[in-house]
mmCIF file of C-alpha atoms in Angstrom:
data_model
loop_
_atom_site.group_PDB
_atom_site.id
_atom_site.type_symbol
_atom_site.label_atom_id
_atom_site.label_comp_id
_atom_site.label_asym_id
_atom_site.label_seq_id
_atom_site.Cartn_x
_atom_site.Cartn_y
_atom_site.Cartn_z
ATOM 1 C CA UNK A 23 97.668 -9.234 48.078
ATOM 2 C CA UNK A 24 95.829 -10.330 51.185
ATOM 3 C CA UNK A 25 97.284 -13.040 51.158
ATOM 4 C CA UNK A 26 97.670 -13.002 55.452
ATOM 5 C CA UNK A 27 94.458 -12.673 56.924
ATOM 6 C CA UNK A 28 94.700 -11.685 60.611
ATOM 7 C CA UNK A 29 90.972 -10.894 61.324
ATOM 8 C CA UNK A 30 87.780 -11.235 59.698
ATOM 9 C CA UNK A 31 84.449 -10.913 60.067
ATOM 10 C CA UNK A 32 81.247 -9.298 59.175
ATOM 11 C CA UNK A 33 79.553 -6.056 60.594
ATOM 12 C CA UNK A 34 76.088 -4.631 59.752
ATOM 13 C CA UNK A 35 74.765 -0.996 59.001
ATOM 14 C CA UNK A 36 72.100 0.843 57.863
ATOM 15 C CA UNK A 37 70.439 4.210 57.334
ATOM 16 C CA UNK A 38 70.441 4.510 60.751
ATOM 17 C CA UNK A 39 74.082 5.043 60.966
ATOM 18 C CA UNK A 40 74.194 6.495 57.390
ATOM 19 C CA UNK A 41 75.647 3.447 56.303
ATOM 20 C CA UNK A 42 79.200 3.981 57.872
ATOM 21 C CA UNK A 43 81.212 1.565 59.559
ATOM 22 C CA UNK A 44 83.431 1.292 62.112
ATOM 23 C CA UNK A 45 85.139 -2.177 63.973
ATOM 24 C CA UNK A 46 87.257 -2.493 66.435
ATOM 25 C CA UNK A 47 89.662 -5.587 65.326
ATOM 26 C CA UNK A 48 91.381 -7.529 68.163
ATOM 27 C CA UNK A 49 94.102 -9.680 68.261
ATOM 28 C CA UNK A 50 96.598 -7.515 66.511
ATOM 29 C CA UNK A 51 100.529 -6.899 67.390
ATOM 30 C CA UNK A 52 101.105 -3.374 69.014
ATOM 31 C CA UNK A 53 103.203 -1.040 66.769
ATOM 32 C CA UNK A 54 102.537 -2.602 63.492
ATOM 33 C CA UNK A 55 101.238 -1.559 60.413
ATOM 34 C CA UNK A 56 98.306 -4.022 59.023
ATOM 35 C CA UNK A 57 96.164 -3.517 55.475
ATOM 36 C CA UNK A 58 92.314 -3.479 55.949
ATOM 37 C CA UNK A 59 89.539 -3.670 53.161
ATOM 38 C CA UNK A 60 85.758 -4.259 53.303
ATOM 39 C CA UNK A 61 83.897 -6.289 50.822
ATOM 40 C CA UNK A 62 79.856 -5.908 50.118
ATOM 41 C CA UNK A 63 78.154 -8.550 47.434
ATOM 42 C CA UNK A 64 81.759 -9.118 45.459
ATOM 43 C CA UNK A 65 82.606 -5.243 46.088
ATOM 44 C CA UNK A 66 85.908 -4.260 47.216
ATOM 45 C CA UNK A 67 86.626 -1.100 49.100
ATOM 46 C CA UNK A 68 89.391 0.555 48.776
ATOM 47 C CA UNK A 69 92.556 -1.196 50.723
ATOM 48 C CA UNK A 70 93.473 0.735 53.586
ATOM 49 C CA UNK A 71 96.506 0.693 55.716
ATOM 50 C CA UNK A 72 96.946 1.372 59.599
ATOM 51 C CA UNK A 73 99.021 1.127 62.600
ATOM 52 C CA UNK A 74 98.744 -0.151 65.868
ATOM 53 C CA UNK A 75 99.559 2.157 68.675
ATOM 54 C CA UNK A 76 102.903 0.785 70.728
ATOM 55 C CA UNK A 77 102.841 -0.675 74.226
ATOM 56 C CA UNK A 78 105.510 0.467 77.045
ATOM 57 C CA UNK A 79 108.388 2.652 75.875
ATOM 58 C CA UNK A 80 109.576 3.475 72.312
ATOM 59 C CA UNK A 81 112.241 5.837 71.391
ATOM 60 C CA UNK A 82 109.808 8.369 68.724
ATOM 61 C CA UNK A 83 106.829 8.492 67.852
ATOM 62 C CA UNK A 84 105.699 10.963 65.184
ATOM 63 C CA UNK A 85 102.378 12.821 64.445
ATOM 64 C CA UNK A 86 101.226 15.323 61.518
ATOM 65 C CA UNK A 87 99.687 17.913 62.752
ATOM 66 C CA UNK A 88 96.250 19.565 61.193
ATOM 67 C CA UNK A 89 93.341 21.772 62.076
ATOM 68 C CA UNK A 90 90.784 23.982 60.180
ATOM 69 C CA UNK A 91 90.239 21.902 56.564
ATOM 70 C CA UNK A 92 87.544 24.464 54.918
ATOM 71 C CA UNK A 93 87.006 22.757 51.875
ATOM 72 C CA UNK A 94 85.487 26.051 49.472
ATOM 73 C CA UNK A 95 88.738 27.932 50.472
ATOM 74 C CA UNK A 96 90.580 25.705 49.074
ATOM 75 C CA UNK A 97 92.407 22.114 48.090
ATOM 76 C CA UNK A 98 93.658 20.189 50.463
ATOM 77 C CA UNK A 99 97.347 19.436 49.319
ATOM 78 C CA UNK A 100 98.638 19.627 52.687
ATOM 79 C CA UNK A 101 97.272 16.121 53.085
ATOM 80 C CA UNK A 102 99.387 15.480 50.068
ATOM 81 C CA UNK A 103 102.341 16.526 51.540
ATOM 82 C CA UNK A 104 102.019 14.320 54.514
ATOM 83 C CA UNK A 105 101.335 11.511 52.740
ATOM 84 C CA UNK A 106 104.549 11.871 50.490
ATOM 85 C CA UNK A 107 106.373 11.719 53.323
ATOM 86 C CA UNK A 108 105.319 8.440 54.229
ATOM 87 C CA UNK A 109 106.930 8.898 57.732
ATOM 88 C CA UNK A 110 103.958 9.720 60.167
ATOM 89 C CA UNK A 111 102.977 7.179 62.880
ATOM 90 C CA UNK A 112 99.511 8.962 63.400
ATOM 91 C CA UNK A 113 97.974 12.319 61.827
ATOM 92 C CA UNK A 114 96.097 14.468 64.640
ATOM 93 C CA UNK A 115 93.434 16.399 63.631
ATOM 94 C CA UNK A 116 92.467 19.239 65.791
ATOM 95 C CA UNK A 117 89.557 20.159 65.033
ATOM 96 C CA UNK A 118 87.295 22.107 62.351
ATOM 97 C CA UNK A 119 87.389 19.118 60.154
ATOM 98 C CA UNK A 120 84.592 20.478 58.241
ATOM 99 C CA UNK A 121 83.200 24.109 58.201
ATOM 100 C CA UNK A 122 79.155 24.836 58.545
ATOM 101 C CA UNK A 123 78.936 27.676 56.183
ATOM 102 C CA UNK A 124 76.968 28.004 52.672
ATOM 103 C CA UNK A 125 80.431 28.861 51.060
ATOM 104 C CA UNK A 126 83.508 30.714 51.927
ATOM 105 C CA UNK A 127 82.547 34.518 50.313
ATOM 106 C CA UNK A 128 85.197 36.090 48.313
ATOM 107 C CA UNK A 129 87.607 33.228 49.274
ATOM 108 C CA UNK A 130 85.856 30.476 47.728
ATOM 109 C CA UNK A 131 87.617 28.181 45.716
ATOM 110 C CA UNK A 132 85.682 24.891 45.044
ATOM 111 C CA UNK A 133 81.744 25.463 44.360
ATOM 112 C CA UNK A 134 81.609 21.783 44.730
ATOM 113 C CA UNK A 135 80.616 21.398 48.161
ATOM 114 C CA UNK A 136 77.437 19.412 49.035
ATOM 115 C CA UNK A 137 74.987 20.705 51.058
ATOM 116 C CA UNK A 138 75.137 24.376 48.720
ATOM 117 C CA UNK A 139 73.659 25.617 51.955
ATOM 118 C CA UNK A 140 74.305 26.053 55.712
ATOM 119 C CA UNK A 141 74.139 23.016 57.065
ATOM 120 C CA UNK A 142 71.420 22.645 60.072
ATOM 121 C CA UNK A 143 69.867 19.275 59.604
ATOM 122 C CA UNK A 144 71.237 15.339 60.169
ATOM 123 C CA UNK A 145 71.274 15.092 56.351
ATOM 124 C CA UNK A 146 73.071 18.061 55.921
ATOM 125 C CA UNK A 147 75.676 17.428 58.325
ATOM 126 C CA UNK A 148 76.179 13.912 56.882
ATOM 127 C CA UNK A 149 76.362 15.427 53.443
ATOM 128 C CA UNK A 150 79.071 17.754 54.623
ATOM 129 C CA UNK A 151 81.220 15.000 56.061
ATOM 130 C CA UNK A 152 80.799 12.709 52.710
ATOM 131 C CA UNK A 153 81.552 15.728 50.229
ATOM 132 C CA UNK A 154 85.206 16.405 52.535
ATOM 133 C CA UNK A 155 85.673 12.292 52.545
ATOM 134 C CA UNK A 156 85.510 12.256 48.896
ATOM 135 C CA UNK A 157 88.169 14.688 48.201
ATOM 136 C CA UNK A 158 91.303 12.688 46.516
ATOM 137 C CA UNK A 159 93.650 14.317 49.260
ATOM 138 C CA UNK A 160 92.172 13.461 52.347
ATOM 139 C CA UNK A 161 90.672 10.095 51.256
ATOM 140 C CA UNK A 162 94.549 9.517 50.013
ATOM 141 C CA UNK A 163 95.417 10.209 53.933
ATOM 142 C CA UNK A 164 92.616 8.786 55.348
ATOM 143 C CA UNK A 165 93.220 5.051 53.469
ATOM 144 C CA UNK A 166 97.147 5.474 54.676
ATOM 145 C CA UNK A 167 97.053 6.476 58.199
ATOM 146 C CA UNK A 168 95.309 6.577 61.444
ATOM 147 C CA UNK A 169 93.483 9.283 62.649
ATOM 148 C CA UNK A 170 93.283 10.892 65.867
ATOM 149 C CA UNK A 171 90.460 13.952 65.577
ATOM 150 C CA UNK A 172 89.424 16.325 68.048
ATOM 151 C CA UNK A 173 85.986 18.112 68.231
ATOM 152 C CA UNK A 174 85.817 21.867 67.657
ATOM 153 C CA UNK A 175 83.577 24.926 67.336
ATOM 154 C CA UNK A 176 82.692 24.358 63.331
ATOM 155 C CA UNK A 177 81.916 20.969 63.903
ATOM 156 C CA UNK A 178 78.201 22.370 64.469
ATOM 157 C CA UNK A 179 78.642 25.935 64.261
ATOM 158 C CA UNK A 180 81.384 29.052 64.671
ATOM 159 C CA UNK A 181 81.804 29.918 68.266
ATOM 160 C CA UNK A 182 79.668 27.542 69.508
ATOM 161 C CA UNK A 183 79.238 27.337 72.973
ATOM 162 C CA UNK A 184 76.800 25.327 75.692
ATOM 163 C CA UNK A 185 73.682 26.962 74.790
ATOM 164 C CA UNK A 186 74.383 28.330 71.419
ATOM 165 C CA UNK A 187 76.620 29.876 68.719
ATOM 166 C CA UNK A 188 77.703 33.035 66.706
ATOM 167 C CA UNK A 189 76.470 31.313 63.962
ATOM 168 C CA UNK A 190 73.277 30.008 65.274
ATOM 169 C CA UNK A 191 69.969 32.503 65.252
ATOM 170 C CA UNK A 192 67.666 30.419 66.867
ATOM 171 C CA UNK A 193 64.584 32.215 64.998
ATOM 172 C CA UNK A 194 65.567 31.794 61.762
ATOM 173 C CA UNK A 195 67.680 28.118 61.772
ATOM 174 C CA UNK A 196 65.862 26.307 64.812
ATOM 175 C CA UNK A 197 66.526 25.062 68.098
ATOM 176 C CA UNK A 198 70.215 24.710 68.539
ATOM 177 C CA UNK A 199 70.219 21.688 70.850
ATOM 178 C CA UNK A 200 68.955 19.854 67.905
ATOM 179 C CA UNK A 201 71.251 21.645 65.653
ATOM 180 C CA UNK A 202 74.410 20.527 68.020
ATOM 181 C CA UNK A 203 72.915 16.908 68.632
ATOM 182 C CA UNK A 204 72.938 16.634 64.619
ATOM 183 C CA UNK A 205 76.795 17.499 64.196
ATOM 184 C CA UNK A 206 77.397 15.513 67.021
ATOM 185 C CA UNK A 207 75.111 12.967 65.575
ATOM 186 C CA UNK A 208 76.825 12.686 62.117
ATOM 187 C CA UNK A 209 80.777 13.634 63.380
ATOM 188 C CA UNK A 210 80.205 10.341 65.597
ATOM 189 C CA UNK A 211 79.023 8.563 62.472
ATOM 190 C CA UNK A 212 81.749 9.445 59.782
ATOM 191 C CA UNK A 213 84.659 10.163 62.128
ATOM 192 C CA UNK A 214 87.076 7.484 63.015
ATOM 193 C CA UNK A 215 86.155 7.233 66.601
ATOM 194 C CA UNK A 216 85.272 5.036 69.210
ATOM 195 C CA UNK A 217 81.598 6.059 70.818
ATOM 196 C CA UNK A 218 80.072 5.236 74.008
ATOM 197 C CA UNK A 219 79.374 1.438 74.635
ATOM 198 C CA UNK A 220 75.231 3.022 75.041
ATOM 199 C CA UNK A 221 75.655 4.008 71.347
ATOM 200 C CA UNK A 222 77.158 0.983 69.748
ATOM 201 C CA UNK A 223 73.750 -0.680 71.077
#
């Protein structure tokens, strides 16, 4: 019930960090699980749950594994399973947490995803991210566990690379440094991350 208040405190955002959040709370014991919930003008978030990473030695620690989450091809009930099991210390992702693309051609399975277009711009990406965050499985996952998530290729676009993609044609979808620097720009945002101390300014 909240009854045991560790921490507290308030944080600001805006548009200019699409309204997202993130806090690093200190004070806490290592290796412990702790509830969390936010509260805006009497509104309560959902009540999440995570755990503190261990100090020195421990006998096990153990992660769920997952990696390429294209939300038209379809649901995500892997995040299902690994939340039944209740028994994960951490959940890695390794990358491709949300695909570019318009849709996912004669494999599409949900219609439902937000941008109906390849995405390209800051609101686009942003869009992207909050259409996978609202699925029931992975916001079920996301309120229950901590997430450590790795950056990959569909993050901005397939095979991307330094200077550009597969999936980038500079004529017809724009410069691709601005592209990349939106992905970046909005993973950083929605992601459960730390950034650079230069960005938190």
């Amino acid at each position: 019930n909240m009854l045991n208040v560790i921490q507290q405190g308030t944080f600001a955002t805006d548009s200019s960090k699409d309204y997202t959040v993130k806090i690093d709370v200190t004070g806490l014991n290592p290796n412990t699980w702790y509830f969390y919930e936010f509260e805006h003008e009497n509104k309560y978030s959902l009540r999440g749950r995570t755990k503190t990473a261990p100090v020195g030695g421990v006998e096990q620690l153990r992660f769920a594994f997952v990696s390429c989450s294209n939300y038209p091809a379809g649901y995500f009930n892997a995040y299902n399973r690994i939340w039944e099991r209740n028994d994960v210390d951490a959940v890695l992702h390794l990358g491709d947490f949300i695909y570019e693309y318009a849709g996912n051609g004669p494999l599409e399975v949900r219609k439902n995803q937000l941008p109906q277009k390849e995405i390209l711009t800051l609101e686009d990406y942003r869009l992207r991210h909050s259409t996978y965050k609202l699925d029931p499985a992975l916001r079920t996952l996301h309120q229950n566990f901590p997430f450590i998530t790795v950056w990959d290729d569909h993050e901005t676009a397939n095979n991307s690379y330094k200077d550009g993609a597969q999936n980038h044609t500079p004529g017809v979808e724009g410069n691709w440094y601005v592209r990349k620097s939106n992905g970046q720009r909005a993973y950083d945002e929605w992601m459960p991350i730390r950034l650079p101390e230069a960005q938190n300014t």
